[in-house]
Amino acid sequence: MIQATYEKPKTLLKPMNVPKKLLLGPGPSNCPERIRHASSLPMLGHLHPEYVAIMDEVKLGLQYLFQTRNELTLAVSGSGHAAMEVAIMNVLEAGEKILILENGLWGLRAKGYTERIGGEVVSLKKSPGEIFTLQEIEQGLSYHTPMVLFVAHGESSTTVLQPLQGIGDICHKYNCLFLVDAVASLGGTTFLMDEWGVDVAYSGAQKVLNCPTGASPISFSSRAWNKIKSRKSQVPSFYFDINHLANYWGVDGKSRSYHHTGLITNVYALREGLSLLVDEGLEVSWKRHQRIADLLWSSIEGLGLELFVKEKYHRLPTITSVVVPTGIQWKQVVDYIMNKYSIEISGGLGPTAGKIWRIGLMGGNATEQNVKLLITALQDALQQFRSSL
């Protein structure tokens, strides 16, 4: 008998120990029982008719979530980062220009990725926590004449909410595609893809939808799809080529064929997350997230703390940023709340690292009870570390 060269890892002979935590950071969020149960349903083949039927239901749910009639609406096999890559690489060819509205980490990520595929990047920049006006955007489009405009609707690193109304019309005036990162916002605040003239939008499953990371929503307008069909070069990734994904998801009018093995149980979970959203209704979800955010904001200010985004109407309802007070170490508070209360909150990211805490109340986690639990834990932590100053 042939002997293995290396011994088996003894840790894998023991059951996993996964503690229960309340995830009130910027994501992922806690998965409800219905979604966890859906993830445990029997495996199907990636082209079995029963699985294809589930994929079709997911497409319908995603069209409702994005508020679109776009045929090219599906879930990418990958996290929100994967969806960003699919969005950019399919509509932009090497040498073509993208204008990035940069006011946090996600503009920087889009910039870095575009440079990797040979795109030309120009940016409009604002300080973290600030938004772009329609006038500033039109001036940028007029001067730079890009092929694509990128903006994060909910910039989770700063928790600013960029107004989108009117941007699509301006983009199309300059023959530019309008591409939106909606990872932190979709489902938790108003998003009207068709009405606002958004050409490409993507999100993640682990935020408002409360699903495991893995199957990420994305949608392309007919304008964007026509741009893809007229490419002079191949999409640089086979795995992320939207032409192949469109066929696998049954939206190109042809018989489905094998492209990759889909994330079958993740798609089950996404279907159930969309079902929960449909049960509640988008308008109700938008209003609930805003109501809970208002409660959180007033409670934070009641502790004598300062909200990072000053203008209320520019705050993302799903994720809130709080300025770390002078003399307090942000990580001490985060660790204290986790160790004593098993509640996760997060620090800043990118340009806000070390300056803020970020608190996420998304999907089923957006409740009055969770606000109360969080405020109790935060107040305790502040008293603990202020007393030691």
Tab-separated table of C-alpha atoms in Angstrom:
chain	number	residue	atom	x	y	z
A	1	MET	CA	0.000	0.000	0.000
A	2	ILE	CA	1.324	3.444	-0.946
A	3	GLN	CA	1.873	5.643	2.092
A	4	ALA	CA	0.962	9.339	2.232
A	5	THR	CA	3.974	11.580	2.601
A	6	TYR	CA	2.451	13.885	5.181
A	7	GLU	CA	0.292	13.161	8.212
A	8	LYS	CA	-3.357	14.120	8.299
A	9	PRO	CA	-4.080	17.399	10.153
A	10	LYS	CA	-5.417	16.464	13.588
A	11	THR	CA	-7.555	19.609	13.881
A	12	LEU	CA	-9.794	18.300	11.105
A	13	LEU	CA	-10.681	15.264	13.228
A	14	LYS	CA	-12.620	17.546	15.567
A	15	PRO	CA	-15.991	19.239	14.924
A	16	MET	CA	-15.930	22.912	14.013
A	17	ASN	CA	-16.594	25.364	16.802
A	18	VAL	CA	-18.418	28.384	15.376
A	19	PRO	CA	-19.529	30.892	18.032
A	20	LYS	CA	-22.734	32.858	17.711
A	21	LYS	CA	-22.102	36.572	17.142
A	22	LEU	CA	-24.284	39.550	16.307
A	23	LEU	CA	-22.746	40.976	13.147
A	24	LEU	CA	-23.320	44.728	13.232
A	25	GLY	CA	-20.329	45.687	11.126
A	26	PRO	CA	-20.315	46.701	7.446
A	27	GLY	CA	-20.863	43.100	6.347
A	28	PRO	CA	-21.425	40.233	6.274
A	29	SER	CA	-24.674	40.307	8.210
A	30	ASN	CA	-26.352	37.459	10.093
A	31	CYS	CA	-28.216	34.849	8.029
A	32	PRO	CA	-31.829	34.130	9.089
A	33	GLU	CA	-32.913	30.562	9.683
A	34	ARG	CA	-34.820	30.388	6.361
A	35	ILE	CA	-31.668	31.227	4.433
A	36	ARG	CA	-29.492	28.820	6.419
A	37	HIS	CA	-32.039	26.086	5.788
A	38	ALA	CA	-32.103	26.862	2.057
A	39	SER	CA	-28.299	26.488	1.962
A	40	SER	CA	-28.619	22.962	3.369
A	41	LEU	CA	-31.099	21.671	0.756
A	42	PRO	CA	-30.014	18.717	-1.436
A	43	MET	CA	-27.408	19.391	-4.099
A	44	LEU	CA	-28.518	19.511	-7.720
A	45	GLY	CA	-26.510	19.492	-10.921
A	46	HIS	CA	-25.680	22.929	-12.322
A	47	LEU	CA	-27.843	22.329	-15.430
A	48	HIS	CA	-30.577	20.171	-13.900
A	49	PRO	CA	-34.020	21.504	-14.837
A	50	GLU	CA	-34.947	21.968	-11.173
A	51	TYR	CA	-31.867	24.141	-10.613
A	52	VAL	CA	-32.468	26.087	-13.816
A	53	ALA	CA	-35.967	26.858	-12.532
A	54	ILE	CA	-34.441	28.259	-9.321
A	55	MET	CA	-32.053	30.382	-11.397
A	56	ASP	CA	-35.036	31.782	-13.298
A	57	GLU	CA	-36.748	32.693	-10.024
A	58	VAL	CA	-33.556	34.417	-8.873
A	59	LYS	CA	-33.489	36.482	-12.084
A	60	LEU	CA	-37.032	37.674	-11.444
A	61	GLY	CA	-36.170	38.529	-7.849
A	62	LEU	CA	-33.064	40.452	-8.917
A	63	GLN	CA	-35.033	42.447	-11.477
A	64	TYR	CA	-37.400	43.424	-8.658
A	65	LEU	CA	-34.485	44.246	-6.343
A	66	PHE	CA	-32.790	46.482	-8.943
A	67	GLN	CA	-36.172	47.798	-10.161
A	68	THR	CA	-35.362	46.992	-13.767
A	69	ARG	CA	-36.651	45.152	-16.814
A	70	ASN	CA	-33.103	44.453	-18.001
A	71	GLU	CA	-32.903	40.988	-19.530
A	72	LEU	CA	-29.221	40.772	-18.635
A	73	THR	CA	-29.763	40.458	-14.899
A	74	LEU	CA	-28.152	37.577	-13.016
A	75	ALA	CA	-25.877	36.543	-10.141
A	76	VAL	CA	-22.109	36.356	-10.570
A	77	SER	CA	-20.321	33.387	-8.986
A	78	GLY	CA	-18.170	35.399	-6.608
A	79	SER	CA	-18.269	38.138	-3.996
A	80	GLY	CA	-19.064	41.803	-4.617
A	81	HIS	CA	-15.462	42.297	-5.729
A	82	ALA	CA	-16.068	39.740	-8.474
A	83	ALA	CA	-19.185	41.637	-9.547
A	84	MET	CA	-17.118	44.844	-9.732
A	85	GLU	CA	-14.650	43.125	-12.044
A	86	VAL	CA	-17.447	41.752	-14.235
A	87	ALA	CA	-19.041	45.181	-14.462
A	88	ILE	CA	-15.893	47.057	-15.437
A	89	MET	CA	-14.100	44.524	-17.635
A	90	ASN	CA	-17.126	43.814	-19.826
A	91	VAL	CA	-18.060	47.408	-20.701
A	92	LEU	CA	-14.539	48.854	-20.870
A	93	GLU	CA	-11.768	47.822	-23.250
A	94	ALA	CA	-8.053	48.514	-22.931
A	95	GLY	CA	-7.326	52.127	-23.837
A	96	GLU	CA	-10.891	53.294	-23.159
A	97	LYS	CA	-11.496	55.922	-20.523
A	98	ILE	CA	-13.425	55.682	-17.262
A	99	LEU	CA	-14.256	58.621	-14.997
A	100	ILE	CA	-14.320	57.569	-11.343
A	101	LEU	CA	-16.089	59.590	-8.658
A	102	GLU	CA	-13.608	59.015	-5.853
A	103	ASN	CA	-14.621	59.796	-2.262
A	104	GLY	CA	-13.593	56.614	-0.465
A	105	LEU	CA	-12.095	53.164	-0.828
A	106	TRP	CA	-14.361	51.807	-3.561
A	107	GLY	CA	-13.440	54.489	-6.049
A	108	LEU	CA	-9.807	53.600	-5.364
A	109	ARG	CA	-10.537	49.881	-5.870
A	110	ALA	CA	-12.304	50.594	-9.179
A	111	LYS	CA	-9.343	52.708	-10.237
A	112	GLY	CA	-6.824	50.010	-9.366
A	113	TYR	CA	-8.774	47.294	-11.162
A	114	THR	CA	-9.279	49.378	-14.314
A	115	GLU	CA	-5.549	50.052	-14.500
A	116	ARG	CA	-4.895	46.294	-14.348
A	117	ILE	CA	-6.906	45.724	-17.539
A	118	GLY	CA	-5.340	48.646	-19.379
A	119	GLY	CA	-8.154	51.167	-19.068
A	120	GLU	CA	-7.453	54.880	-18.864
A	121	VAL	CA	-8.517	56.282	-15.489
A	122	VAL	CA	-9.443	59.861	-14.688
A	123	SER	CA	-10.970	60.868	-11.363
A	124	LEU	CA	-13.067	63.505	-9.696
A	125	LYS	CA	-12.086	63.581	-6.023
A	126	LYS	CA	-13.901	64.615	-2.866
A	127	SER	CA	-12.955	64.293	0.785
A	128	PRO	CA	-14.342	61.203	2.541
A	129	GLY	CA	-17.935	61.845	3.602
A	130	GLU	CA	-18.728	64.314	0.826
A	131	ILE	CA	-20.906	63.819	-2.282
A	132	PHE	CA	-20.622	64.986	-5.876
A	133	THR	CA	-23.067	67.520	-7.332
A	134	LEU	CA	-24.681	67.186	-10.759
A	135	GLN	CA	-22.809	70.285	-11.890
A	136	GLU	CA	-19.442	68.805	-10.871
A	137	ILE	CA	-20.281	65.535	-12.606
A	138	GLU	CA	-21.334	67.252	-15.831
A	139	GLN	CA	-18.174	69.338	-15.846
A	140	GLY	CA	-16.122	66.157	-15.479
A	141	LEU	CA	-17.991	64.391	-18.263
A	142	SER	CA	-17.710	67.381	-20.589
A	143	TYR	CA	-13.978	67.794	-19.980
A	144	HIS	CA	-12.864	64.136	-19.919
A	145	THR	CA	-15.426	62.540	-22.346
A	146	PRO	CA	-15.150	59.056	-20.775
A	147	MET	CA	-16.764	55.865	-22.023
A	148	VAL	CA	-17.931	54.936	-18.486
A	149	LEU	CA	-18.703	56.819	-15.258
A	150	PHE	CA	-18.211	54.879	-11.990
A	151	VAL	CA	-19.777	55.844	-8.663
A	152	ALA	CA	-20.419	54.041	-5.377
A	153	HIS	CA	-24.036	54.623	-4.352
A	154	GLY	CA	-23.268	53.667	-0.767
A	155	GLU	CA	-19.564	54.238	-0.096
A	156	SER	CA	-19.228	51.832	2.817
A	157	SER	CA	-15.748	53.014	3.822
A	158	THR	CA	-17.162	56.464	4.671
A	159	THR	CA	-20.912	55.588	4.826
A	160	VAL	CA	-21.886	58.427	2.498
A	161	LEU	CA	-24.928	57.999	0.224
A	162	GLN	CA	-24.395	59.539	-3.210
A	163	PRO	CA	-27.627	60.858	-4.798
A	164	LEU	CA	-28.042	59.226	-8.217
A	165	GLN	CA	-31.050	61.029	-9.682
A	166	GLY	CA	-30.094	62.978	-12.783
A	167	ILE	CA	-26.663	61.413	-13.283
A	168	GLY	CA	-27.908	58.913	-15.870
A	169	ASP	CA	-29.378	61.646	-18.054
A	170	ILE	CA	-26.123	63.601	-17.941
A	171	CYS	CA	-24.078	60.501	-18.764
A	172	HIS	CA	-26.215	59.667	-21.766
A	173	LYS	CA	-26.004	63.279	-22.961
A	174	TYR	CA	-22.251	62.685	-23.295
A	175	ASN	CA	-22.616	59.136	-24.694
A	176	CYS	CA	-21.250	57.643	-21.478
A	177	LEU	CA	-22.367	54.518	-19.609
A	178	PHE	CA	-23.443	54.970	-15.976
A	179	LEU	CA	-21.972	52.243	-13.695
A	180	VAL	CA	-23.002	52.006	-10.031
A	181	ASP	CA	-21.590	50.064	-7.074
A	182	ALA	CA	-24.665	49.278	-4.958
A	183	VAL	CA	-23.086	46.662	-2.684
A	184	ALA	CA	-23.870	48.459	0.587
A	185	SER	CA	-27.141	50.109	-0.450
A	186	LEU	CA	-29.270	47.764	-2.552
A	187	GLY	CA	-32.453	46.741	-0.758
A	188	GLY	CA	-31.857	49.116	2.148
A	189	THR	CA	-32.530	52.433	0.444
A	190	THR	CA	-34.302	53.572	-2.712
A	191	PHE	CA	-32.684	52.292	-5.903
A	192	LEU	CA	-34.515	52.656	-9.243
A	193	MET	CA	-32.223	51.350	-11.965
A	194	ASP	CA	-34.416	51.983	-15.002
A	195	GLU	CA	-35.939	55.244	-13.807
A	196	TRP	CA	-32.510	56.696	-12.959
A	197	GLY	CA	-30.879	55.573	-16.211
A	198	VAL	CA	-28.295	53.302	-14.580
A	199	ASP	CA	-26.557	51.165	-17.210
A	200	VAL	CA	-24.638	48.731	-14.979
A	201	ALA	CA	-25.218	48.019	-11.304
A	202	TYR	CA	-23.926	45.327	-8.993
A	203	SER	CA	-24.267	44.370	-5.341
A	204	GLY	CA	-23.427	41.668	-2.820
A	205	ALA	CA	-25.546	38.963	-1.204
A	206	GLN	CA	-24.070	39.332	2.304
A	207	LYS	CA	-25.390	42.805	3.128
A	208	VAL	CA	-29.118	43.660	3.090
A	209	LEU	CA	-30.087	40.267	1.644
A	210	ASN	CA	-28.507	38.501	4.678
A	211	CYS	CA	-27.128	35.673	2.512
A	212	PRO	CA	-23.743	33.947	2.567
A	213	THR	CA	-21.162	35.671	0.402
A	214	GLY	CA	-20.876	34.119	-3.033
A	215	ALA	CA	-23.657	34.814	-5.542
A	216	SER	CA	-23.551	38.541	-6.348
A	217	PRO	CA	-26.346	40.425	-8.163
A	218	ILE	CA	-25.551	42.344	-11.350
A	219	SER	CA	-27.598	43.954	-14.121
A	220	PHE	CA	-26.770	45.523	-17.503
A	221	SER	CA	-29.023	47.822	-19.518
A	222	SER	CA	-29.620	47.241	-23.227
A	223	ARG	CA	-27.304	50.198	-23.861
A	224	ALA	CA	-24.527	48.476	-21.903
A	225	TRP	CA	-25.196	45.109	-23.547
A	226	ASN	CA	-24.958	46.681	-27.003
A	227	LYS	CA	-21.611	48.182	-26.011
A	228	ILE	CA	-20.399	44.727	-24.957
A	229	LYS	CA	-21.584	43.173	-28.230
A	230	SER	CA	-19.646	45.780	-30.205
A	231	ARG	CA	-16.310	45.151	-28.437
A	232	LYS	CA	-13.249	45.056	-30.675
A	233	SER	CA	-11.431	42.689	-28.295
A	234	GLN	CA	-12.396	39.667	-26.225
A	235	VAL	CA	-13.380	40.133	-22.607
A	236	PRO	CA	-10.052	39.483	-20.803
A	237	SER	CA	-11.498	36.819	-18.480
A	238	PHE	CA	-13.267	33.663	-19.650
A	239	TYR	CA	-14.807	33.106	-16.221
A	240	PHE	CA	-16.211	36.651	-16.013
A	241	ASP	CA	-17.208	37.053	-19.675
A	242	ILE	CA	-20.806	38.250	-19.460
A	243	ASN	CA	-21.581	36.729	-22.868
A	244	HIS	CA	-20.985	33.253	-21.415
A	245	LEU	CA	-22.739	34.123	-18.157
A	246	ALA	CA	-25.747	35.402	-20.106
A	247	ASN	CA	-26.019	32.055	-21.833
A	248	TYR	CA	-25.658	30.085	-18.584
A	249	TRP	CA	-28.380	32.206	-16.983
A	250	GLY	CA	-30.690	31.783	-19.992
A	251	VAL	CA	-30.902	35.417	-21.085
A	252	ASP	CA	-29.323	35.322	-24.563
A	253	GLY	CA	-32.101	33.389	-26.339
A	254	LYS	CA	-29.905	30.326	-26.927
A	255	SER	CA	-29.828	26.880	-25.328
A	256	ARG	CA	-27.899	26.911	-22.077
A	257	SER	CA	-24.496	25.297	-22.210
A	258	TYR	CA	-21.785	24.507	-19.675
A	259	HIS	CA	-19.609	27.468	-18.744
A	260	HIS	CA	-18.739	26.835	-15.101
A	261	THR	CA	-20.233	24.955	-12.180
A	262	GLY	CA	-22.530	27.479	-10.562
A	263	LEU	CA	-22.564	28.150	-6.820
A	264	ILE	CA	-25.595	25.948	-6.387
A	265	THR	CA	-26.281	26.197	-2.655
A	266	ASN	CA	-25.385	29.914	-2.674
A	267	VAL	CA	-28.029	30.417	-5.341
A	268	TYR	CA	-30.528	28.541	-3.137
A	269	ALA	CA	-29.689	31.004	-0.356
A	270	LEU	CA	-29.941	34.015	-2.659
A	271	ARG	CA	-33.336	32.831	-3.853
A	272	GLU	CA	-34.518	32.629	-0.245
A	273	GLY	CA	-33.065	36.047	0.604
A	274	LEU	CA	-34.958	37.521	-2.331
A	275	SER	CA	-38.093	35.684	-1.185
A	276	LEU	CA	-37.812	37.326	2.249
A	277	LEU	CA	-37.445	40.724	0.587
A	278	VAL	CA	-40.466	40.097	-1.623
A	279	ASP	CA	-42.455	39.042	1.462
A	280	GLU	CA	-41.683	42.355	3.113
A	281	GLY	CA	-41.789	44.528	-0.021
A	282	LEU	CA	-39.068	46.870	-1.206
A	283	GLU	CA	-40.819	50.059	-0.113
A	284	VAL	CA	-41.334	48.673	3.391
A	285	SER	CA	-37.678	47.585	3.553
A	286	TRP	CA	-36.469	51.031	2.471
A	287	LYS	CA	-38.636	52.728	5.107
A	288	ARG	CA	-37.629	50.273	7.854
A	289	HIS	CA	-33.925	50.770	7.225
A	290	GLN	CA	-34.345	54.552	7.315
A	291	ARG	CA	-36.391	54.411	10.533
A	292	ILE	CA	-33.826	52.207	12.270
A	293	ALA	CA	-30.977	54.391	10.995
A	294	ASP	CA	-32.714	57.479	12.403
A	295	LEU	CA	-33.025	55.728	15.766
A	296	LEU	CA	-29.347	54.750	15.705
A	297	TRP	CA	-28.203	58.260	14.749
A	298	SER	CA	-30.166	59.927	17.525
A	299	SER	CA	-28.952	57.312	20.025
A	300	ILE	CA	-25.320	57.815	18.965
A	301	GLU	CA	-25.636	61.572	19.380
A	302	GLY	CA	-27.291	60.933	22.751
A	303	LEU	CA	-24.013	59.374	23.885
A	304	GLY	CA	-22.222	62.609	22.997
A	305	LEU	CA	-20.623	61.073	19.914
A	306	GLU	CA	-20.281	62.681	16.489
A	307	LEU	CA	-21.543	61.201	13.231
A	308	PHE	CA	-18.909	61.288	10.483
A	309	VAL	CA	-21.265	62.272	7.632
A	310	LYS	CA	-22.623	65.656	8.661
A	311	GLU	CA	-25.573	66.042	6.276
A	312	LYS	CA	-28.383	63.665	7.272
A	313	TYR	CA	-29.633	63.183	3.714
A	314	HIS	CA	-26.158	62.116	2.590
A	315	ARG	CA	-25.890	59.312	5.168
A	316	LEU	CA	-26.166	55.691	4.124
A	317	PRO	CA	-29.049	54.126	6.132
A	318	THR	CA	-27.518	50.645	6.153
A	319	ILE	CA	-24.055	51.511	7.532
A	320	THR	CA	-23.266	54.368	9.915
A	321	SER	CA	-19.876	55.941	10.659
A	322	VAL	CA	-19.079	57.391	14.084
A	323	VAL	CA	-16.072	59.619	14.784
A	324	VAL	CA	-13.697	58.041	17.316
A	325	PRO	CA	-13.351	60.520	20.226
A	326	THR	CA	-9.969	62.027	21.014
A	327	GLY	CA	-7.997	59.852	23.411
A	328	ILE	CA	-9.928	56.657	22.641
A	329	GLN	CA	-8.267	53.815	20.734
A	330	TRP	CA	-10.811	52.587	18.182
A	331	LYS	CA	-9.619	48.978	18.356
A	332	GLN	CA	-9.948	48.783	22.137
A	333	VAL	CA	-13.649	49.603	21.886
A	334	VAL	CA	-14.213	47.153	19.017
A	335	ASP	CA	-12.468	44.354	20.922
A	336	TYR	CA	-14.238	45.131	24.208
A	337	ILE	CA	-17.684	44.990	22.592
A	338	MET	CA	-16.834	41.735	20.844
A	339	ASN	CA	-15.305	40.046	23.887
A	340	LYS	CA	-18.021	41.069	26.355
A	341	TYR	CA	-21.163	41.220	24.186
A	342	SER	CA	-20.273	39.111	21.104
A	343	ILE	CA	-21.260	42.053	18.934
A	344	GLU	CA	-19.186	43.022	15.909
A	345	ILE	CA	-18.638	46.606	14.855
A	346	SER	CA	-15.776	47.716	12.652
A	347	GLY	CA	-13.196	50.436	12.284
A	348	GLY	CA	-12.636	52.633	9.269
A	349	LEU	CA	-11.352	51.442	5.915
A	350	GLY	CA	-8.964	53.070	3.480
A	351	PRO	CA	-9.010	56.850	4.043
A	352	THR	CA	-11.032	56.518	7.268
A	353	ALA	CA	-8.887	53.829	8.930
A	354	GLY	CA	-8.347	54.640	12.605
A	355	LYS	CA	-10.736	57.611	12.492
A	356	ILE	CA	-14.214	56.092	12.685
A	357	TRP	CA	-16.294	53.142	13.794
A	358	ARG	CA	-18.687	51.617	11.278
A	359	ILE	CA	-21.993	50.117	12.391
A	360	GLY	CA	-24.127	48.044	10.019
A	361	LEU	CA	-27.859	47.443	10.432
A	362	MET	CA	-28.815	45.523	7.313
A	363	GLY	CA	-31.723	43.318	6.367
A	364	GLY	CA	-33.014	41.324	9.327
A	365	ASN	CA	-30.391	42.975	11.563
A	366	ALA	CA	-32.064	46.381	11.167
A	367	THR	CA	-34.208	46.247	14.324
A	368	GLU	CA	-34.873	48.458	17.335
A	369	GLN	CA	-33.664	45.660	19.612
A	370	ASN	CA	-30.282	45.563	17.909
A	371	VAL	CA	-29.932	49.331	18.247
A	372	LYS	CA	-30.597	49.034	21.980
A	373	LEU	CA	-28.088	46.180	22.363
A	374	LEU	CA	-25.435	48.082	20.444
A	375	ILE	CA	-25.926	51.357	22.313
A	376	THR	CA	-25.724	49.550	25.665
A	377	ALA	CA	-22.459	47.872	24.635
A	378	LEU	CA	-20.980	51.067	23.176
A	379	GLN	CA	-21.875	53.109	26.247
A	380	ASP	CA	-20.259	50.504	28.491
A	381	ALA	CA	-17.081	50.466	26.378
A	382	LEU	CA	-16.791	54.252	26.337
A	383	GLN	CA	-17.185	54.447	30.109
A	384	GLN	CA	-14.543	51.758	30.497
A	385	PHE	CA	-11.911	53.503	28.410
A	386	ARG	CA	-12.752	57.118	29.223
A	387	SER	CA	-12.299	56.340	32.909
A	388	SER	CA	-8.769	55.155	32.195
A	389	LEU	CA	-7.723	58.416	30.485
